[in-house]
GROMACS .gro file of N, CA and C in nm:
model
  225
    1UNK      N    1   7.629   7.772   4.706
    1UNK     CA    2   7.702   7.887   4.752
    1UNK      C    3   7.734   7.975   4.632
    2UNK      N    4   7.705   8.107   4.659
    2UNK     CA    5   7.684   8.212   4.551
    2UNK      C    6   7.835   8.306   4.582
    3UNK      N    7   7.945   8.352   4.561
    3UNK     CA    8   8.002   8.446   4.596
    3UNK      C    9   8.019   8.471   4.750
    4UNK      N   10   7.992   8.342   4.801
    4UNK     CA   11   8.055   8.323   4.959
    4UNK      C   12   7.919   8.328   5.020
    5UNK      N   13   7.756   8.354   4.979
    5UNK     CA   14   7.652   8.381   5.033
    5UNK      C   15   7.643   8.239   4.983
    6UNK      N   16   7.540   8.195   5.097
    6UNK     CA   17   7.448   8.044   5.085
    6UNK      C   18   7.284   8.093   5.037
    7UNK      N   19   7.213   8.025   5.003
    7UNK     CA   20   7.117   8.045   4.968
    7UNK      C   21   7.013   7.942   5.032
    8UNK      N   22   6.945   7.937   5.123
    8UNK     CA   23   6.915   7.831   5.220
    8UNK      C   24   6.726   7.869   5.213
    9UNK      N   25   6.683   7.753   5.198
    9UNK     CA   26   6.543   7.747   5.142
    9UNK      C   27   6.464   7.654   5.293
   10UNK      N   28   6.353   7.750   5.359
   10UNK     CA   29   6.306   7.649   5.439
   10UNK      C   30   6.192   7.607   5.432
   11UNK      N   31   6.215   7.504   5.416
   11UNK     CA   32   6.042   7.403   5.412
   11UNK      C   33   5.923   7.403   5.432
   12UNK      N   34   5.959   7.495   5.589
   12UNK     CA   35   5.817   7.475   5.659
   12UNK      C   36   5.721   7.617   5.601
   13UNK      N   37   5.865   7.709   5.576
   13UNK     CA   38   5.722   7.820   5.521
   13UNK      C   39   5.736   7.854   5.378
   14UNK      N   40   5.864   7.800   5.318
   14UNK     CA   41   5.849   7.799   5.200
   14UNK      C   42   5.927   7.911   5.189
   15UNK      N   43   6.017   8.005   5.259
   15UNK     CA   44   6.057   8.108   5.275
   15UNK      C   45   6.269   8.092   5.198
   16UNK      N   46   6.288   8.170   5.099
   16UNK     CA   47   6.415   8.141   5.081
   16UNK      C   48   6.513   8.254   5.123
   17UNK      N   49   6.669   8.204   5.177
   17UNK     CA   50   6.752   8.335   5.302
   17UNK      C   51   6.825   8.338   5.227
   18UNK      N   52   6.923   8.457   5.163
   18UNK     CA   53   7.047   8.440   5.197
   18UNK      C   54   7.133   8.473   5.302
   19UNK      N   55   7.241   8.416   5.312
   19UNK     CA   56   7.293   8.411   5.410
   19UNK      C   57   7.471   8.429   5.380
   20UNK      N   58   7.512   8.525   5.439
   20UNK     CA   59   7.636   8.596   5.440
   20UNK      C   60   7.723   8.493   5.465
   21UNK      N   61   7.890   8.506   5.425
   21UNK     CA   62   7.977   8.385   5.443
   21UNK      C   63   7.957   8.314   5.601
   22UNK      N   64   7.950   8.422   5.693
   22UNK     CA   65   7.972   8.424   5.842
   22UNK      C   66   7.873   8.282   5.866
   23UNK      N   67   7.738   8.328   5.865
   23UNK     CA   68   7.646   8.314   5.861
   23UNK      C   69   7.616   8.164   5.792
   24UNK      N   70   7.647   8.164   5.686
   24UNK     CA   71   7.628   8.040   5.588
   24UNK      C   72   7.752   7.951   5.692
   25UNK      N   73   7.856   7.961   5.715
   25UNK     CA   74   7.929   7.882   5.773
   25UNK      C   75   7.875   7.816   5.897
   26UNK      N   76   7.811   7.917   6.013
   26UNK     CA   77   7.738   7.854   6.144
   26UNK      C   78   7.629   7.791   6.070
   27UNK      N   79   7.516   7.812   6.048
   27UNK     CA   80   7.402   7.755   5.973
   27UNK      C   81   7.460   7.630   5.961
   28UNK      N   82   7.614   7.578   5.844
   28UNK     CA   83   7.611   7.467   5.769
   28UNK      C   84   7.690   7.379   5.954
   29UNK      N   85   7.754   7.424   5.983
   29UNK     CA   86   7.787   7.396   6.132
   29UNK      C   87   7.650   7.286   6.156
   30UNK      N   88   7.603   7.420   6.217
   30UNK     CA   89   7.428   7.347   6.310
   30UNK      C   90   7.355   7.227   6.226
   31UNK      N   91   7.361   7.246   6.071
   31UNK     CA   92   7.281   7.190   5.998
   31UNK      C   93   7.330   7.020   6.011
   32UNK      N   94   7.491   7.044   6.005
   32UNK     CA   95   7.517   6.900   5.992
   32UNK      C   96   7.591   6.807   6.103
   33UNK      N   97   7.590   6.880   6.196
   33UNK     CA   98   7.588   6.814   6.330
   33UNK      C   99   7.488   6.835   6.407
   34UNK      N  100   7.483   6.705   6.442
   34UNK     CA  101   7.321   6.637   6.511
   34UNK      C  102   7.389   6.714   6.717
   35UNK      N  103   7.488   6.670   6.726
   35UNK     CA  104   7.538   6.703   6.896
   35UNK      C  105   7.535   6.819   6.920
   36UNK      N  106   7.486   6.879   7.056
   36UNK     CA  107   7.504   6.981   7.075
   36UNK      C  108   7.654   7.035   7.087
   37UNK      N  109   7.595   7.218   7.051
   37UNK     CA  110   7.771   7.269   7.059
   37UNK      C  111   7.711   7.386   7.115
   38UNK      N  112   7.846   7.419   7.183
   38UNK     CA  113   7.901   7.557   7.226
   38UNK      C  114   7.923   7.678   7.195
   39UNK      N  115   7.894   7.783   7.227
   39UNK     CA  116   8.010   7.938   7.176
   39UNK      C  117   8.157   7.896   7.143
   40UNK      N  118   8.203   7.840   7.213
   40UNK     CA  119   8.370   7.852   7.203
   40UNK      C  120   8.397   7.735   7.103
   41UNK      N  121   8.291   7.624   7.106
   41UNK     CA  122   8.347   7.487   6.972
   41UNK      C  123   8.284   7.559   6.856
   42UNK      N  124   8.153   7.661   6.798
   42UNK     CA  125   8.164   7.721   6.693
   42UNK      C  126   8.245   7.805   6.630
   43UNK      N  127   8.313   7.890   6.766
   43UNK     CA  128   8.412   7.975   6.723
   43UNK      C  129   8.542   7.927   6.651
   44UNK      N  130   8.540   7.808   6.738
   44UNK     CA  131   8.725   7.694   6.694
   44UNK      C  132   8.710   7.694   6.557
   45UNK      N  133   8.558   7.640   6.573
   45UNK     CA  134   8.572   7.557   6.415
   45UNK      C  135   8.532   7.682   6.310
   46UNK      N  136   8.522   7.785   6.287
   46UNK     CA  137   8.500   7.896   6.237
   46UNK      C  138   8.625   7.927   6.174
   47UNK      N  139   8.737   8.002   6.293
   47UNK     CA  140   8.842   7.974   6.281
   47UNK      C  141   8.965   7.890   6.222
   48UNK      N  142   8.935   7.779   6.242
   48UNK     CA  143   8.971   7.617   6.195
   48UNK      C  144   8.963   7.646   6.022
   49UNK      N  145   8.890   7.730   5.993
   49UNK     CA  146   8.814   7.759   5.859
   49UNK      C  147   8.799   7.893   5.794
   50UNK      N  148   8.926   7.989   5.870
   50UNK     CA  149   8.940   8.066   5.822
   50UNK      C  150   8.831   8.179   5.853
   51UNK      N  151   8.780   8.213   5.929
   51UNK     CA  152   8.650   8.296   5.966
   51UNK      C  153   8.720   8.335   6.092
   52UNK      N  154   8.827   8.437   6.077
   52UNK     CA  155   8.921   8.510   6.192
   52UNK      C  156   8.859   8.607   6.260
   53UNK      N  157   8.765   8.667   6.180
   53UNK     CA  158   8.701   8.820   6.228
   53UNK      C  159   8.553   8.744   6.301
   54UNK      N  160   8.523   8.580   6.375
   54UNK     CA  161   8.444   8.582   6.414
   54UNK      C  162   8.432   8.536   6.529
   55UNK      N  163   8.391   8.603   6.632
   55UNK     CA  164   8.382   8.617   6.739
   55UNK      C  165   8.274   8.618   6.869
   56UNK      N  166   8.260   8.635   6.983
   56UNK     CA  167   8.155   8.560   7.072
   56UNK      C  168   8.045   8.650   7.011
   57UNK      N  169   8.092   8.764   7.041
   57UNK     CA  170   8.008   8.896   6.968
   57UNK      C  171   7.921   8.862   6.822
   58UNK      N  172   7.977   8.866   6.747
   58UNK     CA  173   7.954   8.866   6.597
   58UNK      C  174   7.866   8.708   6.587
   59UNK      N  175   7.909   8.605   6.678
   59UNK     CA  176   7.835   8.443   6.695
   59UNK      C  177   7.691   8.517   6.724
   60UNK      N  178   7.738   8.536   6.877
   60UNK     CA  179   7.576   8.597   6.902
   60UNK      C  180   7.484   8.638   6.844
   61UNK      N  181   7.550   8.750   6.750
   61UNK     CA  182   7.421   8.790   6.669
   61UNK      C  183   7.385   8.728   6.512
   62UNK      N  184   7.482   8.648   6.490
   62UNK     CA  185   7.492   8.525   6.381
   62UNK      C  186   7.352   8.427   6.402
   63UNK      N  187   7.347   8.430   6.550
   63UNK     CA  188   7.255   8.305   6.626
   63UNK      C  189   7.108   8.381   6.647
   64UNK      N  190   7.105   8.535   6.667
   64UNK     CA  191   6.979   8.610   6.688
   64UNK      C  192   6.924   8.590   6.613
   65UNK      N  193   7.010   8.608   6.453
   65UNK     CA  194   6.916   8.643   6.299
   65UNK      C  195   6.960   8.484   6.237
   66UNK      N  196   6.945   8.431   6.276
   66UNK     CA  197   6.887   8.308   6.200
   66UNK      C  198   6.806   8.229   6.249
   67UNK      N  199   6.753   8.272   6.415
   67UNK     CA  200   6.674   8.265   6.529
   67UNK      C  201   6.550   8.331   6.487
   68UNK      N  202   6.609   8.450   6.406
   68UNK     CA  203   6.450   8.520   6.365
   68UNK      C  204   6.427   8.499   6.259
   69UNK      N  205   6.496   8.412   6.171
   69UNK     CA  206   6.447   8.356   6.034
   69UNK      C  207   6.368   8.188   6.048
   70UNK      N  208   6.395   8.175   6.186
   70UNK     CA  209   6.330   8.008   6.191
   70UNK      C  210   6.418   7.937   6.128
   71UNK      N  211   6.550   7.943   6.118
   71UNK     CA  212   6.590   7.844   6.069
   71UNK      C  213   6.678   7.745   6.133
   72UNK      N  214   6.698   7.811   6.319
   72UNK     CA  215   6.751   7.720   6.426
   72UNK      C  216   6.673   7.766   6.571
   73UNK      N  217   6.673   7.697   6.637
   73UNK     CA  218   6.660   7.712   6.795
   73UNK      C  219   6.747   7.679   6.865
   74UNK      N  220   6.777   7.755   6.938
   74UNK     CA  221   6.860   7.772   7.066
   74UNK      C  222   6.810   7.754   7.197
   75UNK      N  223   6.878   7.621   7.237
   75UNK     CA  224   6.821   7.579   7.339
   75UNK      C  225   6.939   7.528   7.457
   0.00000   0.00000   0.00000
């Protein structure tokens, strides 16, 4: 973690992201829980963690662009 940006490197294409605090926070979320989750249990725990300004809105599109980086699926 760089100045609140993550720097997240993926394997399969060899491709490296950064990734904004928001952003780096869901990512590390998804990354290290295996169970599925929710809109409203990412938001808690966002929150839980100080990430006040993030919301169903702002999730959503948290989840588009890291959807179009290949670095999760939403299923």
């Amino acid at each position: 973690m760089i100045d609140d940006q993550r720097l997240v490197y993926h394997t399969g294409s060899g491709d490296t992201h950064w990734l904004g605090a928001e952003s780096g926070f869901v990512f590390d979320l998804l990354w290290k829980c295996k169970a599925p989750m929710n809109h409203e249990f990412l938001i808690a725990q966002a929150r839980q963690n100080g990430f006040n300004q993030l919301d169903s809105l702002l999730l959503e599109e948290i989840l588009k662009g890291l959807c179009a980086l290949h670095l999760v699926k939403i299923s």
